XYZ file of C-alpha atoms in Angstrom:
490
model
C -141.813 -14.389 61.387
C -140.676 -17.156 63.726
C -136.931 -17.769 64.031
C -137.752 -21.479 63.677
C -138.181 -21.123 59.966
C -137.035 -18.589 57.378
C -139.636 -16.700 55.403
C -140.892 -18.287 52.185
C -140.639 -14.893 50.469
C -137.500 -13.295 51.937
C -136.663 -11.312 48.800
C -139.999 -9.478 48.646
C -138.875 -6.792 51.067
C -135.385 -6.379 49.630
C -136.287 -4.597 46.411
C -138.584 -1.770 45.306
C -142.280 -2.321 45.759
C -142.969 -1.029 42.258
C -141.173 -3.936 40.611
C -143.557 -6.225 38.708
C -143.950 -9.555 40.487
C -146.717 -11.198 38.429
C -148.052 -10.616 34.946
C -150.902 -12.530 33.342
C -151.555 -11.167 29.871
C -152.331 -7.459 30.228
C -152.859 -7.677 34.007
C -149.995 -7.361 36.448
C -149.164 -6.773 40.091
C -146.089 -5.113 41.533
C -144.556 -6.474 44.707
C -146.287 -3.664 46.583
C -149.605 -4.562 44.991
C -149.058 -8.250 45.705
C -148.295 -7.466 49.348
C -151.610 -5.647 49.626
C -153.719 -8.188 47.727
C -152.161 -11.276 49.324
C -152.179 -9.582 52.719
C -155.934 -9.046 52.397
C -156.391 -12.738 51.587
C -154.208 -13.689 54.547
C -156.292 -11.563 56.908
C -159.467 -13.202 55.641
C -158.321 -16.851 55.838
C -156.196 -16.719 58.995
C -157.150 -19.597 61.271
C -159.138 -21.412 58.583
C -157.088 -24.601 58.763
C -157.270 -25.416 55.051
C -158.603 -23.438 52.113
C -159.459 -24.604 48.606
C -158.223 -22.519 45.664
C -160.059 -22.614 42.329
C -156.796 -22.751 40.401
C -157.491 -21.099 37.080
C -154.553 -19.660 35.135
C -155.254 -16.165 36.403
C -153.638 -13.563 38.598
C -156.137 -14.319 41.371
C -154.872 -17.895 41.801
C -151.313 -16.716 42.443
C -152.584 -14.114 44.919
C -154.822 -16.645 46.679
C -152.067 -19.196 47.231
C -149.586 -16.528 48.301
C -152.112 -15.148 50.768
C -152.794 -18.573 52.254
C -149.054 -19.144 52.699
C -148.667 -15.751 54.379
C -151.411 -16.755 56.825
C -149.792 -20.115 57.559
C -152.850 -21.878 56.111
C -152.599 -24.909 53.843
C -153.936 -24.335 50.323
C -155.651 -27.084 48.321
C -155.362 -26.205 44.597
C -158.340 -27.497 42.594
C -158.044 -28.404 38.936
C -160.856 -26.518 37.134
C -161.155 -29.422 34.691
C -161.862 -31.982 37.406
C -165.156 -33.823 37.175
C -167.836 -33.615 39.846
C -166.963 -37.018 41.333
C -163.271 -36.201 41.661
C -164.004 -32.766 43.127
C -166.433 -34.254 45.628
C -163.762 -36.735 46.748
C -161.098 -34.037 47.145
C -163.416 -31.751 49.095
C -164.595 -34.560 51.370
C -161.028 -35.700 51.974
C -159.422 -32.297 52.569
C -162.393 -30.578 54.268
C -161.435 -26.986 53.412
C -163.073 -24.197 55.388
C -163.723 -22.046 52.320
C -162.864 -21.640 48.652
C -160.861 -18.793 47.123
C -161.676 -17.820 43.538
C -161.521 -15.027 41.004
C -164.682 -12.870 41.298
C -165.939 -13.810 37.819
C -165.237 -17.558 38.149
C -168.217 -19.880 37.819
C -167.830 -22.650 40.367
C -169.374 -26.118 39.937
C -172.133 -27.402 42.172
C -169.682 -29.613 44.085
C -168.368 -26.401 45.685
C -171.831 -25.055 46.425
C -171.742 -25.770 50.157
C -168.394 -24.032 50.712
C -168.171 -20.402 51.736
C -166.704 -18.472 48.814
C -164.142 -15.680 49.118
C -163.518 -13.593 45.999
C -159.886 -12.607 45.580
C -159.325 -8.930 44.825
C -156.329 -7.674 42.858
C -157.523 -4.146 42.015
C -155.838 -0.820 42.477
C -157.002 -0.666 46.073
C -154.862 -3.662 46.950
C -151.661 -1.709 47.533
C -149.228 -2.709 50.197
C -146.580 -0.138 49.334
C -143.142 -1.586 50.062
C -144.135 -3.491 53.183
C -143.171 -6.864 51.729
C -144.976 -10.162 52.079
C -145.523 -10.479 55.833
C -145.815 -14.056 57.027
C -147.343 -15.545 60.129
C -145.259 -17.593 62.517
C -144.729 -21.044 61.074
C -142.707 -24.182 61.615
C -140.791 -26.113 58.931
C -143.195 -29.032 59.080
C -146.394 -26.997 58.857
C -148.468 -27.915 55.790
C -148.165 -25.412 52.956
C -150.034 -27.196 50.164
C -152.142 -30.297 49.768
C -151.785 -31.367 46.144
C -153.820 -34.280 44.882
C -152.181 -36.941 42.744
C -153.644 -37.995 39.416
C -155.365 -41.044 40.902
C -154.321 -43.523 38.189
C -154.664 -46.450 40.619
C -157.659 -45.237 42.625
C -159.110 -42.001 44.012
C -156.608 -39.116 44.114
C -154.485 -38.946 47.258
C -153.662 -35.637 48.920
C -149.916 -35.166 49.272
C -149.236 -32.899 52.255
C -146.323 -30.658 51.287
C -144.672 -28.845 54.209
C -143.200 -25.363 54.107
C -139.652 -26.726 54.386
C -140.153 -28.692 51.150
C -141.072 -25.533 49.235
C -138.091 -23.644 50.595
C -135.557 -26.445 50.123
C -136.636 -27.292 46.573
C -136.695 -23.695 45.386
C -133.314 -22.939 46.968
C -131.801 -26.091 45.488
C -133.060 -25.079 42.039
C -131.679 -21.580 42.550
C -128.296 -23.189 43.182
C -128.540 -25.524 40.177
C -129.930 -22.951 37.741
C -128.159 -19.841 39.092
C -131.642 -18.382 39.528
C -131.676 -14.793 40.829
C -133.934 -11.779 41.258
C -132.791 -10.582 37.838
C -134.502 -13.503 36.100
C -137.867 -13.108 34.400
C -139.691 -16.407 33.916
C -142.233 -17.093 31.183
C -144.521 -20.129 31.092
C -148.030 -21.279 30.264
C -148.427 -24.076 32.800
C -151.559 -24.880 34.840
C -151.541 -23.681 38.447
C -153.066 -26.681 40.225
C -149.830 -28.667 39.883
C -146.341 -28.507 41.392
C -144.660 -27.513 38.113
C -146.737 -24.439 37.332
C -147.560 -23.344 40.877
C -144.501 -24.135 43.014
C -141.744 -23.749 40.438
C -143.531 -21.341 38.117
C -145.098 -18.913 40.624
C -143.578 -19.398 44.069
C -140.091 -19.846 42.595
C -139.838 -16.330 41.135
C -141.489 -14.812 44.225
C -138.970 -16.485 46.551
C -136.129 -15.082 44.471
C -137.678 -11.625 44.198
C -137.909 -11.925 40.420
C -140.813 -11.782 38.001
C -143.086 -14.255 36.246
C -145.083 -13.722 33.060
C -147.831 -16.256 32.552
C -149.009 -16.785 28.983
C -152.482 -17.909 30.017
C -152.492 -20.353 27.135
C -149.244 -21.649 25.678
C -148.356 -20.520 22.177
C -145.099 -19.940 20.343
C -146.141 -16.348 19.562
C -146.361 -15.583 23.266
C -143.010 -17.228 23.926
C -141.369 -15.091 21.236
C -142.998 -11.905 22.534
C -141.968 -12.425 26.152
C -138.407 -13.564 25.404
C -137.951 -10.574 23.120
C -139.236 -8.313 25.894
C -136.723 -9.402 28.509
C -137.786 -12.812 29.811
C -134.718 -14.922 30.623
C -136.172 -18.361 31.449
C -138.806 -20.593 29.835
C -140.528 -23.483 31.624
C -142.549 -26.032 29.676
C -143.634 -29.645 29.363
C -142.604 -31.937 26.478
C -145.795 -31.259 24.521
C -144.922 -27.555 24.475
C -141.324 -28.158 23.423
C -142.516 -30.577 20.738
C -144.685 -27.804 19.313
C -141.707 -25.479 19.439
C -139.538 -28.044 17.627
C -142.218 -28.473 14.959
C -142.547 -24.700 14.453
C -138.835 -23.836 14.348
C -138.076 -24.662 10.683
C -140.607 -22.095 9.449
C -140.106 -19.490 12.200
C -136.644 -17.865 12.378
C -138.008 -15.371 14.894
C -138.767 -18.210 17.311
C -135.269 -19.611 16.892
C -133.726 -16.199 17.578
C -135.876 -15.621 20.674
C -135.028 -19.027 22.162
C -131.345 -18.504 21.414
C -131.458 -15.384 23.585
C -132.936 -17.114 26.637
C -130.678 -17.861 29.579
C -132.409 -21.133 30.441
C -134.902 -23.452 28.732
C -136.320 -26.012 31.195
C -138.566 -29.010 30.508
C -140.279 -31.170 33.090
C -143.295 -33.264 34.164
C -142.377 -35.988 31.634
C -139.372 -36.995 29.569
C -138.550 -34.787 26.587
C -137.829 -37.006 23.574
C -134.207 -36.864 22.445
C -135.388 -36.091 18.911
C -136.970 -32.836 20.095
C -133.874 -32.008 22.144
C -131.715 -32.277 19.050
C -134.060 -30.344 16.765
C -134.232 -27.422 19.195
C -130.463 -27.429 19.760
C -129.761 -27.500 16.018
C -132.065 -24.549 15.332
C -131.180 -22.345 18.324
C -127.768 -23.370 19.578
C -129.363 -23.766 23.017
C -130.052 -27.036 24.798
C -133.159 -27.645 26.875
C -132.316 -28.885 30.359
C -134.482 -31.357 32.245
C -135.230 -31.861 35.912
C -137.023 -34.653 37.735
C -139.601 -34.411 40.464
C -142.959 -35.644 41.701
C -145.872 -34.233 43.645
C -144.671 -36.102 46.737
C -141.015 -35.100 46.438
C -141.032 -31.772 44.624
C -137.669 -31.663 42.806
C -135.051 -34.383 43.108
C -132.539 -33.882 40.300
C -131.676 -31.440 37.549
C -129.173 -30.723 34.855
C -127.239 -27.751 36.200
C -126.906 -24.450 34.368
C -123.131 -24.802 34.690
C -123.169 -28.506 33.759
C -123.543 -30.538 30.604
C -127.054 -30.445 29.133
C -127.060 -34.103 28.170
C -130.163 -35.039 26.196
C -132.168 -37.886 27.702
C -131.005 -37.339 31.275
C -132.417 -35.445 34.237
C -129.032 -34.458 35.605
C -127.707 -35.051 39.088
C -129.295 -34.980 42.566
C -130.057 -31.486 43.823
C -128.346 -30.154 46.965
C -129.806 -31.837 50.043
C -131.361 -34.751 48.125
C -130.147 -38.314 48.693
C -130.890 -40.587 45.740
C -130.316 -44.290 45.289
C -131.340 -47.009 42.838
C -132.546 -50.330 44.211
C -133.209 -53.811 42.885
C -136.626 -55.456 43.163
C -135.609 -56.985 46.515
C -134.712 -53.536 47.875
C -130.947 -53.976 47.746
C -129.018 -50.904 46.622
C -127.412 -50.800 43.187
C -123.835 -49.604 43.530
C -122.670 -50.060 39.936
C -123.309 -46.826 38.085
C -122.694 -48.174 34.616
C -125.451 -46.511 32.594
C -127.100 -49.899 32.024
C -128.328 -51.392 35.299
C -131.981 -50.483 35.830
C -133.314 -49.853 39.333
C -136.111 -48.018 41.119
C -135.341 -44.481 42.267
C -135.664 -43.862 45.996
C -135.081 -40.425 47.523
C -134.703 -38.873 50.944
C -134.385 -35.230 51.976
C -136.127 -32.049 53.156
C -137.954 -31.817 49.796
C -140.303 -34.699 50.649
C -143.951 -34.516 51.556
C -144.972 -35.548 55.069
C -147.602 -38.071 54.010
C -150.912 -38.664 52.274
C -153.800 -36.897 53.974
C -156.005 -39.357 55.907
C -154.079 -42.306 54.422
C -151.598 -43.652 57.000
C -151.592 -46.999 55.172
C -150.554 -45.451 51.861
C -148.013 -43.231 53.623
C -146.388 -46.184 55.378
C -146.245 -48.158 52.133
C -144.586 -45.253 50.311
C -141.526 -45.125 52.581
C -138.761 -47.580 53.396
C -137.725 -48.320 56.966
C -134.812 -45.874 56.650
C -136.969 -43.017 55.365
C -136.504 -43.186 51.604
C -139.535 -42.521 49.407
C -140.310 -45.189 46.827
C -140.855 -43.189 43.645
C -141.891 -46.058 41.368
C -139.685 -44.542 38.643
C -137.046 -46.719 37.016
C -133.675 -45.338 35.987
C -130.048 -46.007 35.232
C -127.168 -43.915 36.503
C -124.058 -42.937 34.602
C -120.580 -43.213 36.161
C -120.502 -39.426 36.639
C -123.809 -39.445 38.553
C -126.201 -38.364 35.797
C -129.605 -40.040 36.077
C -131.523 -41.304 33.042
C -135.130 -42.311 33.698
C -136.408 -45.236 31.644
C -140.025 -45.186 32.824
C -142.519 -45.990 35.544
C -142.210 -49.307 37.337
C -145.904 -50.057 36.828
C -146.214 -49.127 33.152
C -142.784 -48.604 31.587
C -140.629 -51.455 32.850
C -140.971 -54.364 30.447
C -139.565 -57.777 31.359
C -139.009 -59.573 28.076
C -136.881 -62.644 27.403
C -135.038 -62.272 30.695
C -134.198 -58.581 30.114
C -135.444 -55.534 32.032
C -136.224 -52.954 29.351
C -137.247 -49.327 29.828
C -139.959 -48.067 27.499
C -138.429 -44.581 27.280
C -135.367 -45.484 25.227
C -137.507 -47.392 22.698
C -139.856 -44.417 22.418
C -136.891 -42.137 21.731
C -135.623 -44.507 19.035
C -139.049 -44.652 17.373
C -139.326 -40.855 17.357
C -136.093 -40.674 15.370
C -137.873 -42.383 12.466
C -139.053 -39.741 9.954
C -142.442 -41.417 9.600
C -143.320 -41.253 13.318
C -144.979 -38.189 14.855
C -145.714 -39.605 18.324
C -144.835 -42.871 20.026
C -145.546 -44.764 23.233
C -144.315 -48.194 24.280
C -145.952 -50.681 26.633
C -145.665 -54.368 27.442
C -148.285 -57.065 27.185
C -148.268 -60.734 28.274
C -146.435 -63.191 26.020
C -146.305 -66.942 26.622
C -142.736 -67.224 25.373
C -141.070 -63.927 26.345
C -143.030 -63.139 29.516
C -143.894 -59.747 28.033
C -143.660 -58.516 24.462
C -142.928 -54.934 23.479
C -145.853 -53.053 21.938
C -145.315 -49.786 20.050
C -148.223 -47.330 19.745
C -147.584 -45.027 16.806
C -149.078 -41.802 15.500
C -147.674 -41.656 11.951
C -146.708 -38.437 10.211
C -148.806 -39.534 7.222
C -151.776 -41.682 8.295
C -152.364 -42.661 4.673
C -148.856 -44.041 4.288
C -147.502 -45.145 7.684
C -144.110 -46.846 7.999
C -144.235 -50.636 7.847
C -144.235 -52.485 11.163
C -141.101 -54.458 10.289
C -139.326 -51.285 9.226
C -139.986 -49.732 12.646
C -138.887 -52.876 14.473
C -135.639 -53.002 12.501
C -135.114 -49.276 13.084
C -135.234 -49.825 16.862
C -133.069 -52.963 16.732
C -130.317 -51.133 14.810
C -130.230 -48.229 17.284
C -130.582 -50.160 20.530
C -130.430 -53.965 20.540
C -132.381 -56.796 18.918
C -134.176 -57.747 22.144
C -135.609 -54.195 22.354
C -137.421 -54.351 19.016
C -141.231 -53.949 19.141
C -143.053 -57.220 18.515
C -146.385 -55.475 17.898
C -147.077 -52.075 16.295
C -150.447 -50.357 16.679
C -151.480 -47.129 14.955
C -153.495 -44.314 16.573
C -154.741 -40.886 15.523
C -153.429 -39.402 18.784
C -151.967 -40.581 22.078
C -154.089 -40.066 25.216
C -152.530 -37.358 27.402
C -153.411 -35.637 30.672
C -153.362 -31.888 31.380
C -149.595 -31.919 31.924
C -148.940 -33.610 28.593
C -148.086 -37.011 30.073
C -149.120 -40.014 28.031
C -151.776 -42.016 29.887
C -150.532 -45.521 29.182
C -153.220 -47.243 31.188
C -155.690 -45.939 28.618
C -153.716 -47.585 25.814
C -154.436 -51.111 26.939
C -158.081 -50.620 25.996
C -157.450 -48.580 22.852
C-alpha cells in the first residue's frame, strides 16, 4: 500500500482470520474468507476504471464493493429498484467497464450490454489470515460514485474519494467510541451511503462485525441484539415501527436497553418517537447528519447528551457554518436564527461526474459545500435541522419557519400517525403552512382547528397550519424520506 494514503481496511490484518466479518441471514464470511473472496474480485476488476455493482442486500454486494476498493477501482452502486430510464442514465453517465452481481441475480435489460462478473463467496474463497490487501492509491482517488435521488432532474453522480471514506469513518469512531469489539446490526439498502459506507465499510475499517437483517423487522433486531450485537443503525421509519411495537413487546424493550448505541439517520427522527423509545428502554437514540456529497458532518457523541431533535455537533475535521440568504455567516448561536448549513473538510466529495457546472454551483469561493439544509445552532454548538431550503423553509408573514418543528408538534397529537408540512403561495402571508396528516383513525380524524391550536400552543401562533389535508399514507423513498415534491400534486 502506498505511503501516500493509509489503508481503508487497516484492522483486517490485526486480528484472527476466523473472526466473522459479514453475516447476511444464515450466510457469513470470516475475515479470511472475505480476504479471499474480495481479493478474487480485485484481481478480476483491476484496471477497469469503474465498475457497476448490482447492490442487492446480499453478501455478494459487500464483497464486490470491498474488492473494487482493494483494486483501487471506483464502484458505482446500482439501486435494484431503479427504473430502466434511470438505470440507462446512470450507466451512460458513469460508463462502467463491467457489472458485478450475485450469481443468481436477474439483471434488467439496461445492463445487457455490460460484461457481467459473478461474485463468488463460497468455501473456495479463503484468504487465510492475509488481510485485505490494497493496491497503491492516493487520497483523492475515486472510491465510489453514488447517484443522488434526482429530485430536481436526472440523478447526479457524486464522486466520493478514498480520503472521504477514511475521514468520515474515523470521525464516527471517535464520536461513537466505535471499536473492533462492536457488532453492528442493520437492515439498510446497500446502494446508499448509510447502509454501504457506514453499515458495511464502517465495521470492516474497525475490524468488527456486521449482521445484515436482509429485511428490517423487530424480530430480527431482538434476535441479533440478544446474540451479542452492540449497535443498531436505522432510518426513522424503522425506529417508528420500533416505537409502535414497544408497548406490546417487552422483549424488544429489553433487547434495545442492552444495546451500546442506537443510531438513526437519513432523515430526522420525530421527537415523539425519540421519547417513546427512551421511556420504554431507558436508552436514547442518537442522530447524525450527512449527505451523499459530504458523507457525515455532525453527530451526537456517545459521551455527549443525546438531545432529541438535534444532530449533535460537527465531527472532527468538519468545519460547519450557517449562512443567511445573502451568504453572510450567522454568528449568533441562539437556537432560533435559521440559516443554511455549509460544510468544508476531508469528508467532501470531489464533484459531480461530468457536471462541472453543477460542481461549481455547489461550492462557495472559499470551498464550503452548500448543503441546502436549513438549521439553527444552540449556544453549546448543537445543530438542529429544520428542513430543506427548497421544500422545508416556509416564509410566512415575515417569519422564516422550519417545517420540521411543526411536524414534530403535530406528531405529539394522539390522533396523528404521520405528518408532513409544506408551504404554498398565499396572497397575504407570502406562504401559508399546509399540514399533511395521516390520522390514527381515518374514520374519526382530529379536527383541523384542533390541530392548528395544538401547534400554536406548543410553538407559536404564526407557526399554526392554515390548511390541513388528510392522506392514507405519506409518499416515501427507499430510505424512508418523505417525498414532499409529490405532495403538491396529491
